Every structure is written in structure tokens, then in C-alpha cells.
Amino acid sequence: MATMAGLALGKDTCDVQPSARSDCGVLGTTQSDCEAKGCCWRPQDNAAWCFHPSGGPAPPPAPQAQCKLAYKSKGAPFSDAEQEKVRGYFLANIDIGGSGAVVAAPDHNTGPGGDYYFHWERDGALSTHALLATAGKLDDVDNHLQHYVQWVLKVQNQQDPHNIDVRTEPKYTIPDGKPFLGAWCRPQTDGPGLRAKTLAEYGMKLLEAGREDYVKQNLWTGDKNKNNGGAVYHDLDWVVNNWQQNGCDLWEEIQSNDFFWGRYTMRSSLEIGAQFAEKMGDKASADRYRGVKSDIEKTLMGHYDGGFVFESQSRKKDSAVIEAFNVGDLDDGLFPALGKEVLGTVITLNELFCNSYDINRKDSAAGVPGILYGRYENDNYDGGNPWVLLSASLAQLIYRQAGAVLSAGPPSAEIYGLLQKAYGIEANLSGKELAEALLGAADGVMLRIKKHVQDDDLHMQEQINRDTGTQTSAKDLTWNYANMVKAFKARKAVATAIFAKEKLVIV
């Protein structure tokens, strides 16, 4: 952003004689600081390096937009019938034709993304996890999960056409499960861990139901010669041996060996995998997983700069971190929902996206609560817009924060100040009242999403146009629905907890 401000100045406006230059900086001002203020940067001995352009000082910057998230809830943003409709759209994209595949979107030709009719390894794992986590009971989704297990075993054993480990392929054709042959960002190192976490949680539910035989045949065989040790074992084996490998970011655009999203979700997968291994009587594997988990944990706080958690050195302000806070949370105190690292990140991204998108400013001016989140600073894919799935992820996080207020007790003065800055809540709230204030902030985000999808009968496209608020890009994106149903569940949990507090007070 600073560089763009500097480049906007024409050559003539910065063609100022050294003796006539008027200082725009102070000792220590950098080029990016200078250009961010609309000033000129021309290193030269015995003259101001940072100076006002010809014609005098630059006008003051435009005031920062304000997206007020404080909102008093008037009830669930989506009715029961509307939630069921959204879940129906979600289920329509799951287990295509009984193959176990999860289609990213049933859209063969949309915008710059082209054909979305593939099974993305990451999206499939996240969506299947959402299916499992939000089911009323296991029997409701068990057939879909069994089909997904067979899909995973099939794609794990494909020959890879790109000379990489097939477990790190980005996507597969439906229904045959062959790796996509075209050019794409490879390898994608988050997929094996996400898939293993989903199947390990499924495996533990099966064990609780007394179905150990199925688990031993498919998920954890105890024999590397049989299904590579099982679907869960095979994926986690890749993680423990390759967690530091270079790979693609969540958005399949840049590469690094140190994305916060990847590291934090791998950590979670290894812990869940260790718990599963222990239930299968394999303490050695459990110990190995926890050893690598510990190594990963030593790298994570390096992503906190004192203000917010950044995704990578090459792309700092990125909502992949918000998604990571939800997907990778183990409720063990590392990046807790009410921690300063998480709240600082929300504050930073609120400011970024409120000021980046005209639709956020228009909605706020019209009294629509909430905020819409996009992917990252200076995103330009398909115009660089808010995304439904990321806005829903923010709502889920705030619902989780509301729940944490009830379970963790009063926040410190520092944390309360951050909550006020993030959500504009009133001072001196505690307990149920503070939880209700946070529930209201999350409801506001969901209402803002609803405003932009209700005219399409709650069908949800990948993005919401940053200027007009109309939907754009891939139609019926499965990941949208996965995050929406998780947000529905998170809201129900905290609303139930608040109601329980009310009953205790009455008694």
C-alpha cells in the first residue's frame, strides 16, 4: 500500500531542487513510511531524502472507516428452516454419486478460477470434518464417512504424474480419483494432516461404537503392507517426516516452508492422531507424533509480531490465520480464542477489510451490523473481494470467544481492552452479559453475510463483490457451507450455555 502511494506521485511533483525541499520525515523514516504519507523519496547527500511534493504538503490522509461490530442480538440470524436449507446445499456437494468425493463447487466455468468440479484434498478434508462435527449422531453421516474413507484409500495409492508424493497433490478428478494433470501450485503440504485429523476423529467415534474391526481394516491396520498402515497412519507418516517441506499457501499462490496455517493445523492433527494411536495400542507412534508436535510448537510464536499473528514473511495480513485459529485449536492454551494474539489479529484484519472494501463501508453506513472478510492485503484475484467462508470463520471464532468467557471466567483488563477494540463492546461487562455482547457481534457478522446471499435463496458463491455486494465467482462453494454449518453449531452451543446461566441465576 505504501509503495502504491509513492508511485502515484508524478515525476514533476517530486522534481524539487534540494535547497527547496520541505522535510516530510524525521530521523529513521523509511522509504515505505515516507511514501505512505504521500511524500517523495529521493536519497541525496546534504538534502532531505523524504520531502513534500511541489505545491506544498500533501493533504491529510482520508479518515479510517469504522465498522462497528457491537450489536445486540435479536435472535438467531438464520432461522431453523434457513439453517436446514444451507445444510441441504452442503450435503448436495458431499459424497458425489456415492464415490466419497467432495466437489469443491458444482460449477464448471466461473470467473478466473475456471472449473471447480474437482475434489480438492484440503477442501474435502475440511468439509468432511464439518459433516462429522455438526452431525446430530454418527448414524446420520456414517455412510458418507465410509465412502470418504474408501476415496482416501484410493487416492493415497494412485501413481503420481508430477514426481511428488501423491499425498500432497492439490486436487483429483471425480469420480475416478486421478490427480489433476494440469499446472497448479504443488506440493500442498497441509492436506495430509487435515485428512488424517478428520479420519482419526471418525475412527475414535467408531471405536466408541464398538466397530474396531472396521477401524483396523481401513484406518489403522498395524501393518504397513496393508493399506500402508491405514489411511490415518499413512497421512500422519508423511506429516512427521515432511512437516518442514516447502509447500503452497492456503490460497495456492505462493510457497514457503513456514505458513502459520500449515504449522498450526499440522500440530492439531498430530495430537489428535496421537490420541487415536493410543486407543489403537500404538504408544510408539503416539510418542513420535507428540515429539514432532513439540518441534512445531517451538516455531509458532515466531508468527506473532507483538500485534497480530501473521501467515508468512511474504504475506502477513491474511485471513488464513483466522481459519487456522478455528481448525487447529486444541483448547490447550496455545493461541486461545481470548488470547491477545487472536484478538490482536482480529483487530488488525477488521481495520484492513473495513477500509479495503466499499461494501463494508456502505453496509455500516446503512446500519447493517458485522463485517465481511477477504483473503489478504492487496488480494486481486477476481477483483479482490470479501469471501463468505472467511466471514463465517470470523463469526465462528467470535462465538467461540463468547463461550470462552463463560468457561474461563472474567478476562484481564488487557484482554477486555482488546475485546472493546475488536468489537466495540461496552465497558464493565462480565459473565453472561459479556458473552451476550460477543454473541451479538458474531450474529452481526452472520447477518451481514445473510444480507448478501438472501436474494439468491441462500445459495452462496465464493465471493461478494467488494463494491456492489452482489455474489460472484464459484457457485455453491462447499467450503462456504462447511463454515456456515460450523458457525451455526458454535452459536447453538454458546446460546445454550448462556441460557443455562440464566436458569442458574433464576434458581
Coordinates of C-alpha atoms in Angstrom, one line a residue:
M1 CA 0.0 0.0 0.0
A2 CA 2.8 2.4 0.8
T3 CA 4.6 1.7 -2.4
M4 CA 1.4 2.4 -4.4
A5 CA 1.0 5.7 -2.6
G6 CA 4.6 6.7 -3.6
L7 CA 4.2 5.6 -7.2
A8 CA 1.1 7.7 -7.5
L9 CA 3.2 10.9 -7.4
G10 CA 4.2 12.0 -10.9
K11 CA 7.8 12.8 -11.7
D12 CA 7.2 16.5 -11.9
T13 CA 5.7 16.7 -8.4
C14 CA 8.8 15.2 -7.0
D15 CA 11.2 17.3 -9.1
V16 CA 12.1 19.6 -6.3
Q17 CA 15.5 21.2 -6.0
P18 CA 17.4 20.0 -2.9
S19 CA 17.5 23.5 -1.5
A20 CA 13.7 23.9 -1.8
R21 CA 12.8 20.6 -0.3
S22 CA 10.5 20.7 2.8
D23 CA 11.0 17.8 5.2
C24 CA 8.2 15.3 5.4
G25 CA 10.1 12.8 7.6
V26 CA 12.1 12.5 10.7
L27 CA 15.3 10.7 11.7
G28 CA 14.6 7.0 11.0
T29 CA 11.9 7.5 8.4
T30 CA 12.0 4.7 5.8
Q31 CA 11.0 4.8 2.2
S32 CA 7.8 3.0 2.9
D33 CA 6.9 5.3 5.8
C34 CA 7.6 8.3 3.5
E35 CA 5.6 7.2 0.6
A36 CA 2.7 6.1 2.8
K37 CA 2.3 9.8 3.7
G38 CA 2.1 10.8 0.0
C39 CA 5.6 12.3 0.1
C40 CA 8.6 11.9 -2.2
W41 CA 11.7 9.8 -1.6
R42 CA 14.9 10.8 -3.3
P43 CA 18.1 9.8 -1.4
Q44 CA 20.7 12.6 -1.8
D45 CA 23.5 13.8 0.2
N46 CA 23.0 17.1 2.1
A47 CA 19.3 17.3 1.3
A48 CA 16.1 15.9 2.7
W49 CA 15.5 12.4 1.4
C50 CA 11.8 12.4 2.4
F51 CA 10.1 15.7 1.3
H52 CA 6.8 17.1 0.4
P53 CA 6.0 17.2 -3.3
S54 CA 5.9 20.5 -5.2
G55 CA 2.8 22.5 -4.3
G56 CA 3.3 22.1 -0.5
P57 CA 2.5 19.4 2.0
A58 CA 0.3 16.5 0.8
P59 CA -3.3 16.6 2.0
P60 CA -4.0 14.6 5.2
P61 CA -5.0 11.0 4.6
A62 CA -8.7 10.2 4.5
P63 CA -10.1 9.2 7.8
Q64 CA -10.2 5.5 8.6
A65 CA -13.5 3.8 8.0
Q66 CA -15.2 2.4 11.1
C67 CA -17.0 -1.0 11.0
K68 CA -18.8 -1.2 14.4
L69 CA -19.3 -4.8 15.3
A70 CA -21.2 -4.1 18.5
Y71 CA -24.7 -5.5 18.0
K72 CA -27.5 -6.5 20.4
S73 CA -28.7 -9.9 19.2
K74 CA -32.4 -10.2 18.3
G75 CA -32.3 -13.9 17.9
A76 CA -30.5 -16.4 15.6
P77 CA -29.5 -14.7 12.3
F78 CA -30.7 -17.7 10.4
S79 CA -34.0 -19.5 11.3
D80 CA -34.1 -23.2 11.8
A81 CA -35.6 -23.6 8.3
E82 CA -32.9 -21.4 6.8
Q83 CA -30.1 -23.4 8.5
E84 CA -31.6 -26.6 7.2
K85 CA -31.7 -25.1 3.7
V86 CA -28.0 -24.2 3.9
R87 CA -27.2 -27.7 5.2
G88 CA -29.1 -29.2 2.3
Y89 CA -26.9 -27.2 -0.1
F90 CA -23.8 -28.5 1.8
L91 CA -25.0 -32.2 1.6
A92 CA -25.6 -31.9 -2.1
N93 CA -21.9 -31.5 -2.6
I94 CA -20.8 -34.3 -0.3
D95 CA -20.1 -37.9 -1.4
I96 CA -20.8 -37.3 -5.1
G97 CA -22.5 -40.3 -6.6
G98 CA -21.5 -42.4 -3.6
S99 CA -17.8 -42.0 -4.6
G100 CA -16.8 -40.4 -1.3
A101 CA -15.6 -37.3 -3.3
V102 CA -16.5 -33.8 -2.1
V103 CA -16.9 -31.4 -5.0
A104 CA -15.3 -28.0 -4.4
A105 CA -18.3 -26.5 -6.3
P106 CA -20.6 -27.9 -8.9
D107 CA -19.5 -25.1 -11.2
H108 CA -17.5 -26.0 -14.4
N109 CA -16.8 -22.5 -15.6
T110 CA -16.6 -19.5 -13.3
G111 CA -14.5 -16.4 -13.5
P112 CA -10.7 -16.7 -13.4
G113 CA -10.9 -19.9 -11.4
G114 CA -12.4 -21.9 -14.3
D115 CA -13.6 -25.4 -13.4
Y116 CA -14.3 -26.1 -9.8
Y117 CA -15.7 -29.6 -10.4
F118 CA -12.8 -31.4 -8.6
H119 CA -12.1 -32.9 -5.2
W120 CA -9.6 -30.7 -3.5
E121 CA -7.7 -32.6 -0.9
R122 CA -7.8 -29.7 1.6
D123 CA -11.4 -28.7 1.0
G124 CA -12.6 -32.3 1.1
A125 CA -10.9 -32.9 4.4
L126 CA -12.3 -29.7 5.9
S127 CA -15.8 -30.3 4.6
T128 CA -15.9 -33.9 5.7
H129 CA -14.8 -32.8 9.1
A130 CA -17.6 -30.3 9.2
L131 CA -20.0 -33.0 8.2
L132 CA -18.8 -35.2 11.1
A133 CA -18.6 -32.4 13.7
T134 CA -22.1 -31.0 13.0
A135 CA -24.0 -34.3 12.7
G136 CA -26.7 -35.0 15.2
K137 CA -25.4 -38.5 15.5
L138 CA -22.9 -40.7 13.8
D139 CA -25.5 -42.8 12.0
D140 CA -26.7 -39.7 10.2
V141 CA -23.5 -39.4 8.3
D142 CA -21.8 -42.8 8.6
N143 CA -22.4 -43.9 5.0
H144 CA -20.9 -40.7 3.7
L145 CA -17.9 -41.1 6.0
Q146 CA -17.3 -44.7 5.0
H147 CA -17.4 -43.7 1.3
Y148 CA -14.9 -40.9 2.1
V149 CA -12.6 -43.5 3.7
Q150 CA -12.6 -45.6 0.5
W151 CA -11.9 -42.4 -1.5
V152 CA -8.9 -41.6 0.6
L153 CA -7.5 -45.1 0.4
K154 CA -7.9 -45.0 -3.4
V155 CA -6.2 -41.6 -3.9
Q156 CA -3.4 -42.4 -1.5
N157 CA -2.4 -45.3 -3.8
Q158 CA -2.5 -43.5 -7.1
Q159 CA 0.6 -43.2 -9.2
D160 CA 1.6 -39.5 -9.2
P161 CA 2.2 -37.9 -12.6
H162 CA 4.2 -34.9 -11.2
N163 CA 7.0 -36.6 -9.4
I164 CA 5.8 -35.6 -6.0
D165 CA 4.2 -37.6 -3.2
V166 CA 0.6 -38.2 -4.3
R167 CA -0.5 -37.3 -0.7
T168 CA 0.5 -33.7 -1.5
E169 CA -1.5 -33.3 -4.7
P170 CA -3.9 -30.4 -4.7
K171 CA -6.9 -32.0 -6.3
Y172 CA -8.4 -35.1 -8.0
T173 CA -10.9 -35.7 -10.8
I174 CA -14.3 -37.0 -9.9
P175 CA -15.3 -39.8 -9.8
D176 CA -12.1 -41.7 -10.6
G177 CA -9.8 -40.0 -8.1
K178 CA -6.9 -39.4 -10.5
P179 CA -4.6 -36.5 -9.8
F180 CA -5.3 -33.4 -11.8
L181 CA -2.9 -33.3 -14.7
G182 CA -2.7 -29.6 -15.4
A183 CA -0.4 -26.9 -13.9
W184 CA -1.2 -26.0 -10.3
C185 CA 0.6 -25.0 -7.1
R186 CA 2.3 -28.1 -5.8
P187 CA 3.0 -29.6 -3.4
Q188 CA 0.2 -28.8 -0.9
T189 CA 1.6 -29.8 2.4
D190 CA -1.5 -29.1 4.6
G191 CA -3.7 -31.8 3.0
P192 CA -2.3 -35.0 4.7
G193 CA -2.6 -33.6 8.2
L194 CA -6.1 -32.2 7.7
R195 CA -7.3 -35.5 6.2
A196 CA -5.7 -37.5 9.0
K197 CA -7.4 -35.4 11.6
T198 CA -10.8 -35.9 10.1
L199 CA -10.4 -39.7 9.8
A200 CA -8.8 -40.0 13.3
E201 CA -11.8 -38.3 14.9
Y202 CA -14.1 -40.6 12.8
G203 CA -12.0 -43.6 13.9
M204 CA -12.4 -42.7 17.6
K205 CA -16.1 -42.4 17.2
L206 CA -16.2 -45.8 15.6
L207 CA -14.2 -47.3 18.5
E208 CA -16.7 -45.8 20.9
A209 CA -19.4 -47.5 18.9
G210 CA -17.6 -50.9 19.1
R211 CA -16.6 -51.0 15.5
E212 CA -12.9 -51.8 16.0
D213 CA -12.8 -54.3 13.0
Y214 CA -13.6 -51.6 10.5
V215 CA -11.0 -49.3 12.0
K216 CA -8.3 -52.0 11.8
Q217 CA -9.2 -52.8 8.2
N218 CA -9.1 -49.2 7.0
L219 CA -7.8 -46.5 9.3
W220 CA -5.1 -48.2 11.4
T221 CA -4.1 -51.6 10.2
G222 CA -1.0 -52.1 12.3
D223 CA 0.8 -53.4 9.2
K224 CA 2.4 -51.1 6.6
N225 CA 1.8 -53.8 4.0
K226 CA -1.9 -53.5 4.4
N227 CA -3.3 -50.1 3.2
N228 CA 0.1 -48.6 4.1
G229 CA -0.7 -49.0 7.8
G230 CA -4.2 -47.5 7.3
A231 CA -5.5 -44.2 5.9
V232 CA -4.7 -42.2 9.1
Y233 CA -1.3 -43.8 9.7
H234 CA -0.2 -43.2 6.1
D235 CA -1.1 -39.5 6.1
L236 CA 0.5 -38.8 9.5
D237 CA 3.6 -40.7 8.5
W238 CA 4.0 -38.1 5.8
V239 CA 3.5 -35.2 8.2
V240 CA 6.1 -36.4 10.8
N241 CA 8.7 -36.8 8.1
N242 CA 8.0 -33.8 6.0
W243 CA 6.4 -31.0 8.1
Q244 CA 9.3 -28.6 7.2
Q245 CA 8.9 -29.1 3.5
N246 CA 8.3 -26.2 1.2
G247 CA 4.7 -26.0 0.0
C248 CA 1.8 -23.8 -1.1
D249 CA -0.2 -21.5 0.9
L250 CA -3.9 -21.9 1.7
W251 CA -4.8 -19.9 -1.5
E252 CA -2.5 -21.9 -3.8
E253 CA -0.5 -18.9 -4.9
I254 CA 2.8 -18.6 -3.0
Q255 CA 5.3 -21.0 -1.4
S256 CA 7.0 -21.2 1.9
N257 CA 8.1 -23.8 4.5
D258 CA 6.6 -21.8 7.3
F259 CA 3.0 -20.9 6.9
F260 CA 1.1 -20.4 10.2
W261 CA -1.9 -22.1 8.7
G262 CA 0.1 -25.2 7.9
R263 CA 2.1 -25.4 11.1
Y264 CA -0.9 -24.8 13.4
T265 CA -3.2 -27.3 11.7
M266 CA -0.4 -29.9 11.5
R267 CA 0.1 -29.6 15.2
S268 CA -3.5 -30.3 15.8
S269 CA -3.5 -33.2 13.5
L270 CA -0.6 -34.8 15.3
E271 CA -2.2 -34.5 18.7
I272 CA -5.5 -36.0 17.5
G273 CA -3.5 -38.7 15.7
A274 CA -1.6 -39.4 18.9
Q275 CA -4.8 -39.9 20.8
F276 CA -6.1 -42.2 18.1
A277 CA -2.8 -44.2 18.1
E278 CA -3.0 -44.6 21.8
K279 CA -6.5 -46.1 21.5
M280 CA -5.1 -48.5 18.9
G281 CA -2.4 -49.6 21.4
D282 CA 0.4 -47.9 19.4
K283 CA 2.3 -45.9 22.0
A284 CA 5.4 -45.6 19.9
S285 CA 3.5 -43.8 17.1
A286 CA 1.8 -41.6 19.6
D287 CA 5.1 -40.6 21.2
R288 CA 6.5 -39.9 17.7
Y289 CA 3.6 -37.7 16.8
R290 CA 3.8 -35.7 20.0
G291 CA 7.6 -35.3 19.6
V292 CA 7.1 -33.6 16.2
K293 CA 4.1 -31.6 17.6
S294 CA 6.5 -30.2 20.2
D295 CA 9.0 -29.3 17.5
I296 CA 6.3 -27.4 15.6
E297 CA 5.1 -25.6 18.7
K298 CA 8.6 -24.1 19.1
T299 CA 8.1 -22.3 15.7
L300 CA 4.6 -20.9 16.1
M301 CA 5.1 -17.9 18.4
G302 CA 7.6 -16.6 15.8
H303 CA 4.5 -15.7 13.8
Y304 CA 3.3 -13.2 16.5
D305 CA 4.8 -9.8 15.9
G306 CA 3.5 -8.3 19.2
G307 CA 0.4 -7.0 17.5
F308 CA -1.1 -9.8 15.4
V309 CA -0.3 -13.3 14.1
F310 CA 1.0 -13.2 10.5
E311 CA 0.7 -16.0 8.0
S312 CA 4.2 -15.8 6.5
Q313 CA 7.0 -13.3 6.0
S314 CA 5.9 -12.8 2.4
R315 CA 2.2 -12.3 3.2
K316 CA 1.5 -11.1 6.7
K317 CA -2.1 -9.9 6.9
D318 CA -4.0 -13.0 5.8
S319 CA -7.3 -14.5 7.0
A320 CA -5.8 -17.9 6.7
V321 CA -4.8 -17.3 10.2
I322 CA -8.4 -16.8 11.3
E323 CA -9.3 -20.1 9.7
A324 CA -6.3 -21.7 11.4
F325 CA -7.5 -20.5 14.9
N326 CA -10.7 -22.4 14.4
V327 CA -9.4 -25.5 12.6
G328 CA -6.3 -26.0 14.6
D329 CA -7.5 -25.2 18.1
L330 CA -6.9 -27.9 20.7
D331 CA -8.2 -25.9 23.7
D332 CA -4.9 -26.2 25.4
G333 CA -3.9 -22.6 25.7
L334 CA -1.8 -22.1 22.6
F335 CA -3.4 -19.2 20.7
P336 CA -6.6 -19.4 22.8
A337 CA -9.7 -17.7 21.5
L338 CA -9.5 -15.0 24.2
G339 CA -5.7 -14.6 23.9
K340 CA -4.1 -11.3 23.0
E341 CA -2.6 -12.9 19.8
V342 CA -6.0 -13.9 18.5
L343 CA -7.7 -10.6 19.4
G344 CA -4.8 -8.6 18.0
T345 CA -5.2 -10.4 14.7
V346 CA -9.0 -9.7 14.6
I347 CA -8.4 -6.0 15.3
T348 CA -5.8 -5.8 12.5
L349 CA -7.9 -7.6 10.0
N350 CA -11.0 -5.6 11.0
E351 CA -9.2 -2.4 10.2
L352 CA -7.8 -3.9 6.9
F353 CA -11.0 -5.2 5.5
C354 CA -13.2 -2.3 6.7
N355 CA -11.0 0.1 4.8
S356 CA -10.4 -2.1 1.8
Y357 CA -14.0 -2.8 0.7
D358 CA -16.6 -0.2 -0.2
I359 CA -19.3 -2.7 0.6
N360 CA -18.2 -2.8 4.2
R361 CA -18.4 1.0 4.5
K362 CA -21.8 1.1 2.7
D363 CA -23.2 -1.6 4.9
S364 CA -22.0 0.1 8.1
A365 CA -23.4 3.4 6.9
A366 CA -26.8 1.7 6.3
G367 CA -26.8 0.2 9.8
V368 CA -26.1 -3.4 8.7
P369 CA -24.1 -5.0 11.6
G370 CA -20.9 -7.0 11.2
I371 CA -18.1 -7.0 8.7
L372 CA -17.0 -9.1 5.7
Y373 CA -13.6 -10.6 5.5
G374 CA -11.5 -11.2 2.4
R375 CA -8.3 -13.3 2.0
Y376 CA -5.3 -11.0 2.4
E377 CA -4.0 -7.5 2.0
N378 CA -3.9 -6.4 -1.7
D379 CA -5.6 -9.5 -3.0
N380 CA -6.6 -9.0 -6.6
Y381 CA -8.0 -12.5 -7.6
D382 CA -11.3 -11.8 -9.4
G383 CA -11.1 -8.2 -8.2
G384 CA -10.0 -9.0 -4.6
N385 CA -13.3 -9.4 -2.7
P386 CA -14.8 -10.5 0.6
W387 CA -15.3 -14.3 0.9
V388 CA -18.3 -15.9 2.5
L389 CA -16.2 -18.7 4.1
L390 CA -13.8 -16.3 5.8
S391 CA -16.6 -14.1 7.1
A392 CA -18.3 -17.2 8.5
S393 CA -15.0 -18.3 10.0
L394 CA -14.8 -15.0 11.8
A395 CA -18.3 -15.4 13.2
Q396 CA -17.4 -18.9 14.4
L397 CA -14.3 -17.5 16.2
I398 CA -16.4 -14.8 18.0
Y399 CA -19.0 -17.4 19.0
R400 CA -16.1 -19.4 20.5
Q401 CA -14.9 -16.4 22.3
A402 CA -18.3 -15.9 23.8
G403 CA -18.3 -19.5 25.0
A404 CA -14.8 -19.0 26.5
V405 CA -16.0 -16.0 28.5
L406 CA -18.5 -18.3 30.3
S407 CA -16.0 -21.1 30.9
A408 CA -12.8 -19.2 31.6
G409 CA -14.0 -16.5 34.0
P410 CA -13.5 -12.7 33.8
P411 CA -10.9 -11.6 31.3
S412 CA -8.0 -9.5 32.4
A413 CA -8.0 -5.7 31.9
E414 CA -5.7 -6.1 28.9
I415 CA -7.9 -8.7 27.2
Y416 CA -11.0 -6.7 28.0
G417 CA -9.5 -3.6 26.3
L418 CA -8.7 -5.7 23.2
L419 CA -12.3 -7.1 23.2
Q420 CA -13.5 -3.5 23.2
K421 CA -11.2 -2.5 20.4
A422 CA -12.2 -5.6 18.3
Y423 CA -15.9 -5.5 18.8
G424 CA -16.9 -2.1 20.3
I425 CA -18.5 -3.7 23.4
E426 CA -19.5 -1.7 26.4
A427 CA -17.2 -1.4 29.5
N428 CA -17.6 -3.3 32.7
L429 CA -19.5 -6.3 31.3
S430 CA -18.9 -9.8 32.8
G431 CA -20.1 -13.3 32.7
K432 CA -23.4 -13.7 30.8
E433 CA -23.6 -10.1 29.8
L434 CA -20.2 -10.2 28.2
A435 CA -21.0 -13.5 26.5
E436 CA -24.2 -12.0 25.1
A437 CA -22.3 -9.0 23.8
L438 CA -19.9 -11.2 21.9
L439 CA -22.7 -13.4 20.7
G440 CA -24.3 -10.2 19.3
A441 CA -21.1 -9.3 17.5
A442 CA -20.9 -12.7 15.9
D443 CA -24.6 -12.5 15.0
G444 CA -23.9 -9.2 13.2
V445 CA -21.3 -10.9 11.0
M446 CA -23.7 -13.6 10.1
L447 CA -26.4 -11.0 9.3
R448 CA -24.1 -9.2 7.0
I449 CA -23.4 -12.4 5.2
K450 CA -27.2 -13.1 5.0
K451 CA -27.9 -9.7 3.5
H452 CA -25.8 -10.5 0.5
V453 CA -27.0 -14.1 -0.1
Q454 CA -30.7 -14.0 0.8
D455 CA -31.7 -12.8 -2.7
D456 CA -30.2 -16.0 -4.1
D457 CA -32.3 -18.2 -1.8
L458 CA -29.2 -18.6 0.4
H459 CA -27.1 -20.2 -2.3
M460 CA -23.6 -19.0 -1.6
Q461 CA -20.9 -18.1 -4.2
E462 CA -17.3 -17.9 -3.4
Q463 CA -17.1 -14.2 -3.1
I464 CA -19.1 -11.0 -2.6
N465 CA -18.3 -8.1 -4.8
R466 CA -16.3 -5.5 -2.9
D467 CA -18.2 -2.6 -4.4
T468 CA -21.8 -3.8 -5.1
G469 CA -22.3 -6.5 -2.6
T470 CA -23.6 -9.0 -5.2
Q471 CA -22.3 -12.5 -5.2
T472 CA -19.6 -13.6 -7.7
S473 CA -17.2 -16.4 -8.6
A474 CA -17.8 -20.1 -8.0
K475 CA -21.4 -21.1 -7.3
D476 CA -22.4 -23.2 -4.3
L477 CA -18.9 -23.4 -2.9
T478 CA -18.8 -26.3 -0.5
W479 CA -16.3 -24.7 1.9
N480 CA -18.8 -21.8 2.4
Y481 CA -21.4 -24.2 3.6
A482 CA -19.0 -26.1 5.7
N483 CA -18.0 -23.0 7.6
M484 CA -21.6 -21.8 7.8
V485 CA -22.8 -25.0 9.4
K486 CA -19.9 -24.9 11.9
A487 CA -20.9 -21.3 12.8
F488 CA -24.5 -22.5 13.3
K489 CA -23.3 -25.2 15.7
A490 CA -21.0 -22.8 17.5
R491 CA -23.8 -20.3 18.0
K492 CA -26.2 -23.0 19.3
A493 CA -23.5 -24.1 21.8
V494 CA -23.0 -20.6 23.3
A495 CA -26.6 -19.7 23.2
T496 CA -27.4 -22.9 25.2
A497 CA -24.6 -22.1 27.7
I498 CA -26.0 -18.5 28.2
F499 CA -29.5 -19.9 28.7
A500 CA -28.1 -22.3 31.3
K501 CA -26.5 -19.4 33.1
E502 CA -29.9 -17.6 33.2
K503 CA -31.5 -20.6 34.7
L504 CA -28.9 -20.8 37.4
V505 CA -29.5 -17.1 38.3
I506 CA -33.2 -17.7 38.5
V507 CA -32.8 -20.7 40.7

